[in-house]
Amino acid sequence: MGLEVPDRRVALDCLTRVGYFRSAAYRYVFREHLAPEDVDERLRQYRRDTYVPGASIEHVMKLEAFDFKLGRVCLEGLLDFEVRLRASIAHTLAAKDVAAHVSVECLDRQKCNQPKGETTKFEAWVETCRQAVRAAAEDEDFLTHHLLKYPRQEVPVWAVTEVLSFGSLPYLFDLMVSSDARAVAQSFGFTHPRMFGVVIRMMVDFRNASAHGPRLFNRVFKRAFSLGPHQTSGDMLEHLLAAEFTATPKPKQRLYIYAACLAFVLTSHSSGSAWPLAFKTQLRKFHVDVRAEDGADLVSPYLSMGFPRNWEDLALWKPNT
């Protein structure tokens, strides 16, 4: 059975705007499953070319529109986290020295001396800083002013952290001494810097997917997140410790666990956040009324994105209560 197309003009407009290949990610979930004996694991073939009865291009469009808006909501929270992380790292390092970010004496010497290719992690990091400053100086007057007025002085850490890419911040965090990294981690609700370093990298992946990726719905992120006991302050993430908190395959790489970490770090920060409410509001708009062959829901946050069934009732998503 083919996908129903009630209005060809509307369908053509959708494919023109979104593209046939991008829309395939949303059309895929409406295709019928192959019988177990016909599944080809090697080729990742799990579905037929035919669609479940009742599936239409309008369902595909609805799913794509929901996902697009979800990405914008997630991006807003991620940009907020990025700003707070830059400030926290800069504040912590500046208390030691204005140029602590390029001083082995202010960082973890053992980590700095670890090899990275033909150089050390510290030397590679310093070059990353230099490149970021050179690139930003063409457009940022505050950098040009500093470089011209103080040509022999390092650009202060609070200025450098503003021009580094978000993807570069985990490398600086990794080079910080344990006490400084722990202070940053604790300001976002994590008790140990190692686990918070993992979260920073997750948020970089999450930001890239929200801004540039093909979708968040049904997405499998490349990094799996496994939280252990007592690694956060409070118990708002404890539901992630359960072995089967969702029915979605690969739950540790799905949207929910990434969004839950983002909600946690934002609400744990001293400034608090209303982002969890914005996220929850968008998820409530997820309504795709198509049934699978056995009459069960075909797609849902619980089946497709790693959400627990009772996620809206969890304290994590009620930050103001």
PDB file of C-alpha atoms in Angstrom:
ATOM      1  CA  MET A   1       0.000   0.000   0.000  1.00  0.00           C
ATOM      2  CA  GLY A   2       1.315   3.408  -0.911  1.00  0.00           C
ATOM      3  CA  LEU A   3       1.347   6.562   1.158  1.00  0.00           C
ATOM      4  CA  GLU A   4      -1.946   8.425   0.870  1.00  0.00           C
ATOM      5  CA  VAL A   5      -1.719  11.831  -0.831  1.00  0.00           C
ATOM      6  CA  PRO A   6      -4.984  13.743  -0.307  1.00  0.00           C
ATOM      7  CA  ASP A   7      -3.664  16.905  -1.986  1.00  0.00           C
ATOM      8  CA  ARG A   8      -0.897  16.519  -4.576  1.00  0.00           C
ATOM      9  CA  ARG A   9      -0.168  20.244  -4.605  1.00  0.00           C
ATOM     10  CA  VAL A  10       0.442  20.307  -0.861  1.00  0.00           C
ATOM     11  CA  ALA A  11       2.584  17.175  -1.090  1.00  0.00           C
ATOM     12  CA  LEU A  12       4.698  18.634  -3.883  1.00  0.00           C
ATOM     13  CA  ASP A  13       5.180  21.845  -1.905  1.00  0.00           C
ATOM     14  CA  CYS A  14       6.381  19.797   1.089  1.00  0.00           C
ATOM     15  CA  LEU A  15       8.875  17.799  -0.961  1.00  0.00           C
ATOM     16  CA  THR A  16      10.132  20.958  -2.661  1.00  0.00           C
ATOM     17  CA  ARG A  17      10.660  22.710   0.656  1.00  0.00           C
ATOM     18  CA  VAL A  18      12.040  19.804   2.702  1.00  0.00           C
ATOM     19  CA  GLY A  19      13.583  17.598   0.031  1.00  0.00           C
ATOM     20  CA  TYR A  20      12.791  14.014  -0.841  1.00  0.00           C
ATOM     21  CA  PHE A  21      15.699  12.531   1.109  1.00  0.00           C
ATOM     22  CA  ARG A  22      15.054  14.486   4.325  1.00  0.00           C
ATOM     23  CA  SER A  23      11.370  13.621   4.207  1.00  0.00           C
ATOM     24  CA  ALA A  24      12.341   9.937   3.920  1.00  0.00           C
ATOM     25  CA  ALA A  25      13.424   9.961   7.577  1.00  0.00           C
ATOM     26  CA  TYR A  26       9.858  10.823   8.541  1.00  0.00           C
ATOM     27  CA  ARG A  27       8.193   8.612   5.929  1.00  0.00           C
ATOM     28  CA  TYR A  28      10.235   5.622   7.069  1.00  0.00           C
ATOM     29  CA  VAL A  29       8.409   5.195  10.386  1.00  0.00           C
ATOM     30  CA  PHE A  30       5.096   4.741   8.541  1.00  0.00           C
ATOM     31  CA  ARG A  31       6.343   1.779   6.485  1.00  0.00           C
ATOM     32  CA  GLU A  32       5.295  -1.751   7.390  1.00  0.00           C
ATOM     33  CA  HIS A  33       7.742  -3.961   9.270  1.00  0.00           C
ATOM     34  CA  LEU A  34       9.329  -6.905   7.541  1.00  0.00           C
ATOM     35  CA  ALA A  35       8.589 -10.349   8.883  1.00  0.00           C
ATOM     36  CA  PRO A  36      11.400 -11.484  11.248  1.00  0.00           C
ATOM     37  CA  GLU A  37      12.683 -14.016   8.729  1.00  0.00           C
ATOM     38  CA  ASP A  38      12.977 -11.290   6.053  1.00  0.00           C
ATOM     39  CA  VAL A  39      14.987  -8.820   8.135  1.00  0.00           C
ATOM     40  CA  ASP A  40      18.517  -8.212   6.836  1.00  0.00           C
ATOM     41  CA  GLU A  41      20.677  -6.975   9.723  1.00  0.00           C
ATOM     42  CA  ARG A  42      23.735  -6.550   7.519  1.00  0.00           C
ATOM     43  CA  LEU A  43      21.965  -4.148   5.173  1.00  0.00           C
ATOM     44  CA  ARG A  44      19.864  -2.599   7.963  1.00  0.00           C
ATOM     45  CA  GLN A  45      16.650  -3.577   6.207  1.00  0.00           C
ATOM     46  CA  TYR A  46      13.804  -3.801   8.678  1.00  0.00           C
ATOM     47  CA  ARG A  47      10.779  -2.462   6.778  1.00  0.00           C
ATOM     48  CA  ARG A  48       8.837  -3.048   3.594  1.00  0.00           C
ATOM     49  CA  ASP A  49       8.362  -0.509   0.838  1.00  0.00           C
ATOM     50  CA  THR A  50       4.637  -0.470   1.628  1.00  0.00           C
ATOM     51  CA  TYR A  51       3.000   1.746   4.233  1.00  0.00           C
ATOM     52  CA  VAL A  52       0.647   0.905   7.091  1.00  0.00           C
ATOM     53  CA  PRO A  53      -3.038   1.511   6.280  1.00  0.00           C
ATOM     54  CA  GLY A  54      -4.106   5.079   6.917  1.00  0.00           C
ATOM     55  CA  ALA A  55      -0.640   6.647   6.682  1.00  0.00           C
ATOM     56  CA  SER A  56      -0.596   9.780   4.570  1.00  0.00           C
ATOM     57  CA  ILE A  57       1.751  12.519   3.462  1.00  0.00           C
ATOM     58  CA  GLU A  58      -0.073  14.776   5.912  1.00  0.00           C
ATOM     59  CA  HIS A  59       1.230  12.663   8.790  1.00  0.00           C
ATOM     60  CA  VAL A  60       4.739  13.013   7.392  1.00  0.00           C
ATOM     61  CA  MET A  61       4.365  16.781   7.141  1.00  0.00           C
ATOM     62  CA  LYS A  62       2.990  16.989  10.670  1.00  0.00           C
ATOM     63  CA  LEU A  63       5.906  14.996  12.042  1.00  0.00           C
ATOM     64  CA  GLU A  64       8.470  17.096  10.170  1.00  0.00           C
ATOM     65  CA  ALA A  65       6.900  20.367  11.350  1.00  0.00           C
ATOM     66  CA  PHE A  66       6.859  19.153  14.959  1.00  0.00           C
ATOM     67  CA  ASP A  67      10.496  18.084  14.731  1.00  0.00           C
ATOM     68  CA  PHE A  68      11.587  21.399  13.202  1.00  0.00           C
ATOM     69  CA  LYS A  69      10.017  23.367  16.058  1.00  0.00           C
ATOM     70  CA  LEU A  70      11.442  20.924  18.594  1.00  0.00           C
ATOM     71  CA  GLY A  71      14.912  21.619  17.247  1.00  0.00           C
ATOM     72  CA  ARG A  72      14.421  25.358  17.743  1.00  0.00           C
ATOM     73  CA  VAL A  73      13.290  24.817  21.335  1.00  0.00           C
ATOM     74  CA  CYS A  74      16.281  22.596  22.074  1.00  0.00           C
ATOM     75  CA  LEU A  75      18.661  25.041  20.428  1.00  0.00           C
ATOM     76  CA  GLU A  76      17.432  27.829  22.704  1.00  0.00           C
ATOM     77  CA  GLY A  77      18.230  25.785  25.798  1.00  0.00           C
ATOM     78  CA  LEU A  78      21.598  24.708  24.430  1.00  0.00           C
ATOM     79  CA  LEU A  79      22.649  28.267  23.631  1.00  0.00           C
ATOM     80  CA  ASP A  80      21.732  29.230  27.191  1.00  0.00           C
ATOM     81  CA  PHE A  81      23.876  26.410  28.559  1.00  0.00           C
ATOM     82  CA  GLU A  82      26.746  27.381  26.279  1.00  0.00           C
ATOM     83  CA  VAL A  83      26.758  30.968  27.576  1.00  0.00           C
ATOM     84  CA  ARG A  84      26.673  29.795  31.194  1.00  0.00           C
ATOM     85  CA  LEU A  85      29.462  27.288  30.611  1.00  0.00           C
ATOM     86  CA  ARG A  86      31.720  29.905  29.019  1.00  0.00           C
ATOM     87  CA  ALA A  87      31.143  32.229  31.972  1.00  0.00           C
ATOM     88  CA  SER A  88      31.756  29.511  34.568  1.00  0.00           C
ATOM     89  CA  ILE A  89      35.026  28.351  33.010  1.00  0.00           C
ATOM     90  CA  ALA A  90      36.266  31.919  32.530  1.00  0.00           C
ATOM     91  CA  HIS A  91      35.347  32.944  36.084  1.00  0.00           C
ATOM     92  CA  THR A  92      37.063  29.903  37.609  1.00  0.00           C
ATOM     93  CA  LEU A  93      40.286  30.265  35.640  1.00  0.00           C
ATOM     94  CA  ALA A  94      40.475  34.065  35.913  1.00  0.00           C
ATOM     95  CA  ALA A  95      40.606  33.738  39.700  1.00  0.00           C
ATOM     96  CA  LYS A  96      44.054  32.171  39.221  1.00  0.00           C
ATOM     97  CA  ASP A  97      45.431  34.310  36.385  1.00  0.00           C
ATOM     98  CA  VAL A  98      44.090  36.402  33.508  1.00  0.00           C
ATOM     99  CA  ALA A  99      45.958  34.076  31.134  1.00  0.00           C
ATOM    100  CA  ALA A 100      45.332  30.832  33.015  1.00  0.00           C
ATOM    101  CA  HIS A 101      44.010  29.167  29.874  1.00  0.00           C
ATOM    102  CA  VAL A 102      47.493  29.192  28.302  1.00  0.00           C
ATOM    103  CA  SER A 103      49.555  28.612  31.442  1.00  0.00           C
ATOM    104  CA  VAL A 104      50.674  25.117  32.402  1.00  0.00           C
ATOM    105  CA  GLU A 105      51.107  26.376  35.977  1.00  0.00           C
ATOM    106  CA  CYS A 106      47.361  27.094  36.139  1.00  0.00           C
ATOM    107  CA  LEU A 107      46.251  23.877  34.443  1.00  0.00           C
ATOM    108  CA  ASP A 108      46.809  20.184  35.065  1.00  0.00           C
ATOM    109  CA  ARG A 109      50.459  19.685  34.142  1.00  0.00           C
ATOM    110  CA  GLN A 110      50.168  15.926  33.677  1.00  0.00           C
ATOM    111  CA  LYS A 111      47.250  16.265  31.267  1.00  0.00           C
ATOM    112  CA  CYS A 112      48.948  19.131  29.446  1.00  0.00           C
ATOM    113  CA  ASN A 113      52.033  17.001  28.782  1.00  0.00           C
ATOM    114  CA  GLN A 114      50.103  14.069  27.350  1.00  0.00           C
ATOM    115  CA  PRO A 115      50.915  13.486  23.659  1.00  0.00           C
ATOM    116  CA  LYS A 116      48.543  14.584  20.930  1.00  0.00           C
ATOM    117  CA  GLY A 117      49.831  13.615  17.514  1.00  0.00           C
ATOM    118  CA  GLU A 118      53.312  15.030  17.123  1.00  0.00           C
ATOM    119  CA  THR A 119      52.865  17.548  19.926  1.00  0.00           C
ATOM    120  CA  THR A 120      51.307  17.724  23.413  1.00  0.00           C
ATOM    121  CA  LYS A 121      47.722  18.400  24.410  1.00  0.00           C
ATOM    122  CA  PHE A 122      48.782  21.759  25.837  1.00  0.00           C
ATOM    123  CA  GLU A 123      50.613  22.855  22.697  1.00  0.00           C
ATOM    124  CA  ALA A 124      47.671  21.784  20.556  1.00  0.00           C
ATOM    125  CA  TRP A 125      45.333  23.684  22.854  1.00  0.00           C
ATOM    126  CA  VAL A 126      47.414  26.874  22.705  1.00  0.00           C
ATOM    127  CA  GLU A 127      47.322  26.730  18.911  1.00  0.00           C
ATOM    128  CA  THR A 128      43.530  26.327  19.038  1.00  0.00           C
ATOM    129  CA  CYS A 129      43.337  29.504  21.134  1.00  0.00           C
ATOM    130  CA  ARG A 130      45.638  31.394  18.794  1.00  0.00           C
ATOM    131  CA  GLN A 131      43.579  30.414  15.761  1.00  0.00           C
ATOM    132  CA  ALA A 132      40.322  31.386  17.460  1.00  0.00           C
ATOM    133  CA  VAL A 133      41.701  34.805  18.407  1.00  0.00           C
ATOM    134  CA  ARG A 134      43.127  35.459  14.935  1.00  0.00           C
ATOM    135  CA  ALA A 135      39.867  34.513  13.249  1.00  0.00           C
ATOM    136  CA  ALA A 136      37.706  36.579  15.599  1.00  0.00           C
ATOM    137  CA  ALA A 137      39.978  39.640  15.565  1.00  0.00           C
ATOM    138  CA  GLU A 138      38.819  40.438  12.037  1.00  0.00           C
ATOM    139  CA  ASP A 139      35.304  41.141  13.293  1.00  0.00           C
ATOM    140  CA  GLU A 140      35.577  41.791  17.031  1.00  0.00           C
ATOM    141  CA  ASP A 141      36.803  45.261  17.998  1.00  0.00           C
ATOM    142  CA  PHE A 142      37.547  44.275  21.600  1.00  0.00           C
ATOM    143  CA  LEU A 143      40.120  41.756  20.357  1.00  0.00           C
ATOM    144  CA  THR A 144      41.661  44.128  17.849  1.00  0.00           C
ATOM    145  CA  HIS A 145      41.951  46.760  20.580  1.00  0.00           C
ATOM    146  CA  HIS A 146      43.719  44.378  22.927  1.00  0.00           C
ATOM    147  CA  LEU A 147      46.092  43.022  20.302  1.00  0.00           C
ATOM    148  CA  LEU A 148      47.119  46.515  19.211  1.00  0.00           C
ATOM    149  CA  LYS A 149      47.377  48.078  22.672  1.00  0.00           C
ATOM    150  CA  TYR A 150      48.933  45.094  24.462  1.00  0.00           C
ATOM    151  CA  PRO A 151      50.813  43.207  21.712  1.00  0.00           C
ATOM    152  CA  ARG A 152      52.988  41.297  24.198  1.00  0.00           C
ATOM    153  CA  GLN A 153      50.213  40.241  26.559  1.00  0.00           C
ATOM    154  CA  GLU A 154      47.962  37.252  26.271  1.00  0.00           C
ATOM    155  CA  VAL A 155      44.303  37.909  25.534  1.00  0.00           C
ATOM    156  CA  PRO A 156      42.486  37.444  28.874  1.00  0.00           C
ATOM    157  CA  VAL A 157      40.682  34.186  29.483  1.00  0.00           C
ATOM    158  CA  TRP A 158      37.285  35.883  29.715  1.00  0.00           C
ATOM    159  CA  ALA A 159      37.770  37.248  26.204  1.00  0.00           C
ATOM    160  CA  VAL A 160      39.151  34.032  24.715  1.00  0.00           C
ATOM    161  CA  THR A 161      36.277  31.921  26.042  1.00  0.00           C
ATOM    162  CA  GLU A 162      33.897  34.192  24.156  1.00  0.00           C
ATOM    163  CA  VAL A 163      35.474  33.483  20.775  1.00  0.00           C
ATOM    164  CA  LEU A 164      36.285  29.799  21.141  1.00  0.00           C
ATOM    165  CA  SER A 165      33.858  27.474  19.414  1.00  0.00           C
ATOM    166  CA  PHE A 166      31.510  25.540  21.645  1.00  0.00           C
ATOM    167  CA  GLY A 167      33.226  22.375  20.430  1.00  0.00           C
ATOM    168  CA  SER A 168      36.574  23.638  21.779  1.00  0.00           C
ATOM    169  CA  LEU A 169      35.363  24.178  25.347  1.00  0.00           C
ATOM    170  CA  PRO A 170      35.531  20.479  26.359  1.00  0.00           C
ATOM    171  CA  TYR A 171      39.255  20.471  25.594  1.00  0.00           C
ATOM    172  CA  LEU A 172      39.892  23.405  27.909  1.00  0.00           C
ATOM    173  CA  PHE A 173      37.711  21.833  30.579  1.00  0.00           C
ATOM    174  CA  ASP A 174      39.712  18.591  30.326  1.00  0.00           C
ATOM    175  CA  LEU A 175      42.989  20.471  30.955  1.00  0.00           C
ATOM    176  CA  MET A 176      41.779  22.215  34.100  1.00  0.00           C
ATOM    177  CA  VAL A 177      43.074  21.000  37.454  1.00  0.00           C
ATOM    178  CA  SER A 178      40.644  18.728  39.241  1.00  0.00           C
ATOM    179  CA  SER A 179      39.564  21.262  41.860  1.00  0.00           C
ATOM    180  CA  ASP A 180      38.739  23.900  39.230  1.00  0.00           C
ATOM    181  CA  ALA A 181      36.939  21.439  36.970  1.00  0.00           C
ATOM    182  CA  ARG A 182      34.975  20.143  39.952  1.00  0.00           C
ATOM    183  CA  ALA A 183      33.899  23.683  40.838  1.00  0.00           C
ATOM    184  CA  VAL A 184      32.540  24.173  37.315  1.00  0.00           C
ATOM    185  CA  ALA A 185      30.838  20.773  37.330  1.00  0.00           C
ATOM    186  CA  GLN A 186      29.215  21.395  40.711  1.00  0.00           C
ATOM    187  CA  SER A 187      27.780  24.690  39.515  1.00  0.00           C
ATOM    188  CA  PHE A 188      25.764  22.599  37.034  1.00  0.00           C
ATOM    189  CA  GLY A 189      24.738  19.874  39.478  1.00  0.00           C
ATOM    190  CA  PHE A 190      27.420  17.233  38.769  1.00  0.00           C
ATOM    191  CA  THR A 191      29.589  15.994  41.596  1.00  0.00           C
ATOM    192  CA  HIS A 192      32.549  14.825  39.488  1.00  0.00           C
ATOM    193  CA  PRO A 193      34.263  16.618  36.588  1.00  0.00           C
ATOM    194  CA  ARG A 194      34.764  13.454  34.521  1.00  0.00           C
ATOM    195  CA  MET A 195      31.038  12.855  34.099  1.00  0.00           C
ATOM    196  CA  PHE A 196      30.382  16.534  33.479  1.00  0.00           C
ATOM    197  CA  GLY A 197      33.045  16.480  30.752  1.00  0.00           C
ATOM    198  CA  VAL A 198      31.026  13.740  29.061  1.00  0.00           C
ATOM    199  CA  VAL A 199      27.906  15.892  29.349  1.00  0.00           C
ATOM    200  CA  ILE A 200      29.636  18.882  27.750  1.00  0.00           C
ATOM    201  CA  ARG A 201      30.523  16.784  24.721  1.00  0.00           C
ATOM    202  CA  MET A 202      26.971  15.453  24.588  1.00  0.00           C
ATOM    203  CA  MET A 203      25.645  19.002  24.560  1.00  0.00           C
ATOM    204  CA  VAL A 204      27.982  19.894  21.683  1.00  0.00           C
ATOM    205  CA  ASP A 205      26.572  16.969  19.693  1.00  0.00           C
ATOM    206  CA  PHE A 206      23.054  17.944  20.728  1.00  0.00           C
ATOM    207  CA  ARG A 207      23.592  21.553  19.620  1.00  0.00           C
ATOM    208  CA  ASN A 208      24.960  20.477  16.251  1.00  0.00           C
ATOM    209  CA  ALA A 209      22.038  18.122  15.677  1.00  0.00           C
ATOM    210  CA  SER A 210      19.484  20.769  16.700  1.00  0.00           C
ATOM    211  CA  ALA A 211      21.006  23.400  14.431  1.00  0.00           C
ATOM    212  CA  HIS A 212      22.140  21.361  11.441  1.00  0.00           C
ATOM    213  CA  GLY A 213      21.045  17.727  11.781  1.00  0.00           C
ATOM    214  CA  PRO A 214      18.401  15.997   9.687  1.00  0.00           C
ATOM    215  CA  ARG A 215      16.127  15.354  12.692  1.00  0.00           C
ATOM    216  CA  LEU A 216      15.797  14.881  16.449  1.00  0.00           C
ATOM    217  CA  PHE A 217      12.805  12.585  16.196  1.00  0.00           C
ATOM    218  CA  ASN A 218      13.889   8.933  16.167  1.00  0.00           C
ATOM    219  CA  ARG A 219      17.535  10.011  16.178  1.00  0.00           C
ATOM    220  CA  VAL A 220      20.334   7.850  17.597  1.00  0.00           C
ATOM    221  CA  PHE A 221      23.115  10.122  18.874  1.00  0.00           C
ATOM    222  CA  LYS A 222      26.660   8.846  18.592  1.00  0.00           C
ATOM    223  CA  ARG A 223      27.458   9.150  22.327  1.00  0.00           C
ATOM    224  CA  ALA A 224      25.721   6.891  24.814  1.00  0.00           C
ATOM    225  CA  PHE A 225      25.181   8.382  28.267  1.00  0.00           C
ATOM    226  CA  SER A 226      25.373   6.062  31.276  1.00  0.00           C
ATOM    227  CA  LEU A 227      24.772   7.780  34.598  1.00  0.00           C
ATOM    228  CA  GLY A 228      25.966   6.096  37.771  1.00  0.00           C
ATOM    229  CA  PRO A 229      24.635   6.522  41.310  1.00  0.00           C
ATOM    230  CA  HIS A 230      25.652   9.631  43.283  1.00  0.00           C
ATOM    231  CA  GLN A 231      27.096  11.430  40.255  1.00  0.00           C
ATOM    232  CA  THR A 232      24.698  14.341  40.526  1.00  0.00           C
ATOM    233  CA  SER A 233      23.370  16.445  43.357  1.00  0.00           C
ATOM    234  CA  GLY A 234      19.763  15.576  44.118  1.00  0.00           C
ATOM    235  CA  ASP A 235      17.766  12.803  42.519  1.00  0.00           C
ATOM    236  CA  MET A 236      16.237  14.421  39.433  1.00  0.00           C
ATOM    237  CA  LEU A 237      18.135  12.123  37.054  1.00  0.00           C
ATOM    238  CA  GLU A 238      17.797   8.932  39.074  1.00  0.00           C
ATOM    239  CA  HIS A 239      15.049   7.596  36.808  1.00  0.00           C
ATOM    240  CA  LEU A 240      17.733   7.177  34.135  1.00  0.00           C
ATOM    241  CA  LEU A 241      19.382   4.495  36.264  1.00  0.00           C
ATOM    242  CA  ALA A 242      16.518   2.082  35.617  1.00  0.00           C
ATOM    243  CA  ALA A 243      17.431  -0.552  33.046  1.00  0.00           C
ATOM    244  CA  GLU A 244      14.179  -0.162  31.123  1.00  0.00           C
ATOM    245  CA  PHE A 245      12.955   3.395  31.626  1.00  0.00           C
ATOM    246  CA  THR A 246      11.646   3.466  28.046  1.00  0.00           C
ATOM    247  CA  ALA A 247      10.638   1.111  25.243  1.00  0.00           C
ATOM    248  CA  THR A 248      12.827   2.837  22.647  1.00  0.00           C
ATOM    249  CA  PRO A 249      15.832   0.797  21.435  1.00  0.00           C
ATOM    250  CA  LYS A 250      19.250   2.270  22.356  1.00  0.00           C
ATOM    251  CA  PRO A 251      17.695   4.523  25.024  1.00  0.00           C
ATOM    252  CA  LYS A 252      21.049   5.933  26.170  1.00  0.00           C
ATOM    253  CA  GLN A 253      21.538   7.542  22.756  1.00  0.00           C
ATOM    254  CA  ARG A 254      18.094   9.038  22.241  1.00  0.00           C
ATOM    255  CA  LEU A 255      16.664  12.517  22.521  1.00  0.00           C
ATOM    256  CA  TYR A 256      15.172  12.109  25.965  1.00  0.00           C
ATOM    257  CA  ILE A 257      18.399  11.370  27.817  1.00  0.00           C
ATOM    258  CA  TYR A 258      20.096  14.330  26.101  1.00  0.00           C
ATOM    259  CA  ALA A 259      17.179  16.658  26.857  1.00  0.00           C
ATOM    260  CA  ALA A 260      17.029  15.413  30.456  1.00  0.00           C
ATOM    261  CA  CYS A 261      20.711  16.275  30.946  1.00  0.00           C
ATOM    262  CA  LEU A 262      20.171  19.718  29.467  1.00  0.00           C
ATOM    263  CA  ALA A 263      17.159  20.355  31.710  1.00  0.00           C
ATOM    264  CA  PHE A 264      19.169  19.216  34.721  1.00  0.00           C
ATOM    265  CA  VAL A 265      22.248  21.392  34.144  1.00  0.00           C
ATOM    266  CA  LEU A 266      20.114  24.472  33.465  1.00  0.00           C
ATOM    267  CA  THR A 267      17.869  24.074  36.494  1.00  0.00           C
ATOM    268  CA  SER A 268      20.796  23.112  38.759  1.00  0.00           C
ATOM    269  CA  HIS A 269      22.600  26.332  37.862  1.00  0.00           C
ATOM    270  CA  SER A 270      22.152  29.221  40.287  1.00  0.00           C
ATOM    271  CA  SER A 271      20.235  31.192  37.645  1.00  0.00           C
ATOM    272  CA  GLY A 272      17.620  28.445  37.253  1.00  0.00           C
ATOM    273  CA  SER A 273      15.697  27.998  34.001  1.00  0.00           C
ATOM    274  CA  ALA A 274      12.222  27.815  32.531  1.00  0.00           C
ATOM    275  CA  TRP A 275      13.495  25.792  29.577  1.00  0.00           C
ATOM    276  CA  PRO A 276      12.075  22.457  30.793  1.00  0.00           C
ATOM    277  CA  LEU A 277       8.605  23.968  30.580  1.00  0.00           C
ATOM    278  CA  ALA A 278       9.200  25.144  26.994  1.00  0.00           C
ATOM    279  CA  PHE A 279      10.435  21.678  26.057  1.00  0.00           C
ATOM    280  CA  LYS A 280       7.480  19.978  27.714  1.00  0.00           C
ATOM    281  CA  THR A 281       5.071  22.350  25.964  1.00  0.00           C
ATOM    282  CA  GLN A 282       6.486  21.419  22.561  1.00  0.00           C
ATOM    283  CA  LEU A 283       6.369  17.674  23.291  1.00  0.00           C
ATOM    284  CA  ARG A 284       2.697  17.959  24.161  1.00  0.00           C
ATOM    285  CA  LYS A 285       2.115  18.883  20.525  1.00  0.00           C
ATOM    286  CA  PHE A 286       3.249  15.442  19.391  1.00  0.00           C
ATOM    287  CA  HIS A 287       0.110  13.810  17.987  1.00  0.00           C
ATOM    288  CA  VAL A 288       0.400  11.360  15.095  1.00  0.00           C
ATOM    289  CA  ASP A 289      -2.733   9.214  15.077  1.00  0.00           C
ATOM    290  CA  VAL A 290      -1.591   6.246  12.975  1.00  0.00           C
ATOM    291  CA  ARG A 291      -1.713   2.673  14.231  1.00  0.00           C
ATOM    292  CA  ALA A 292       0.671  -0.195  13.573  1.00  0.00           C
ATOM    293  CA  GLU A 293      -0.444  -3.495  12.087  1.00  0.00           C
ATOM    294  CA  ASP A 294      -1.373  -4.812  15.553  1.00  0.00           C
ATOM    295  CA  GLY A 295      -3.377  -1.708  16.460  1.00  0.00           C
ATOM    296  CA  ALA A 296      -0.753  -0.251  18.812  1.00  0.00           C
ATOM    297  CA  ASP A 297       0.689   3.253  18.519  1.00  0.00           C
ATOM    298  CA  LEU A 298       3.056   3.478  15.568  1.00  0.00           C
ATOM    299  CA  VAL A 299       5.107   6.414  16.825  1.00  0.00           C
ATOM    300  CA  SER A 300       5.255   8.143  20.195  1.00  0.00           C
ATOM    301  CA  PRO A 301       7.856   9.755  22.458  1.00  0.00           C
ATOM    302  CA  TYR A 302       7.948   6.515  24.460  1.00  0.00           C
ATOM    303  CA  LEU A 303       8.522   4.330  21.391  1.00  0.00           C
ATOM    304  CA  SER A 304      10.605   6.632  19.216  1.00  0.00           C
ATOM    305  CA  MET A 305      12.596   9.089  21.350  1.00  0.00           C
ATOM    306  CA  GLY A 306      13.457   7.348  24.603  1.00  0.00           C
ATOM    307  CA  PHE A 307      10.905   9.034  26.876  1.00  0.00           C
ATOM    308  CA  PRO A 308       9.631   7.327  30.032  1.00  0.00           C
ATOM    309  CA  ARG A 309       5.858   6.979  30.067  1.00  0.00           C
ATOM    310  CA  ASN A 310       5.456   9.240  33.094  1.00  0.00           C
ATOM    311  CA  TRP A 311       8.142  11.733  32.184  1.00  0.00           C
ATOM    312  CA  GLU A 312       5.941  14.830  32.533  1.00  0.00           C
ATOM    313  CA  ASP A 313       5.285  13.986  36.179  1.00  0.00           C
ATOM    314  CA  LEU A 314       8.961  13.776  37.118  1.00  0.00           C
ATOM    315  CA  ALA A 315      10.491  16.514  39.281  1.00  0.00           C
ATOM    316  CA  LEU A 316      13.010  17.263  36.532  1.00  0.00           C
ATOM    317  CA  TRP A 317      10.236  18.684  34.369  1.00  0.00           C
ATOM    318  CA  LYS A 318       8.602  20.620  37.202  1.00  0.00           C
ATOM    319  CA  PRO A 319      11.440  22.967  38.173  1.00  0.00           C
ATOM    320  CA  ASN A 320       9.167  25.549  39.754  1.00  0.00           C
ATOM    321  CA  THR A 321       7.400  23.165  42.151  1.00  0.00           C
TER     322      THR A 321
END
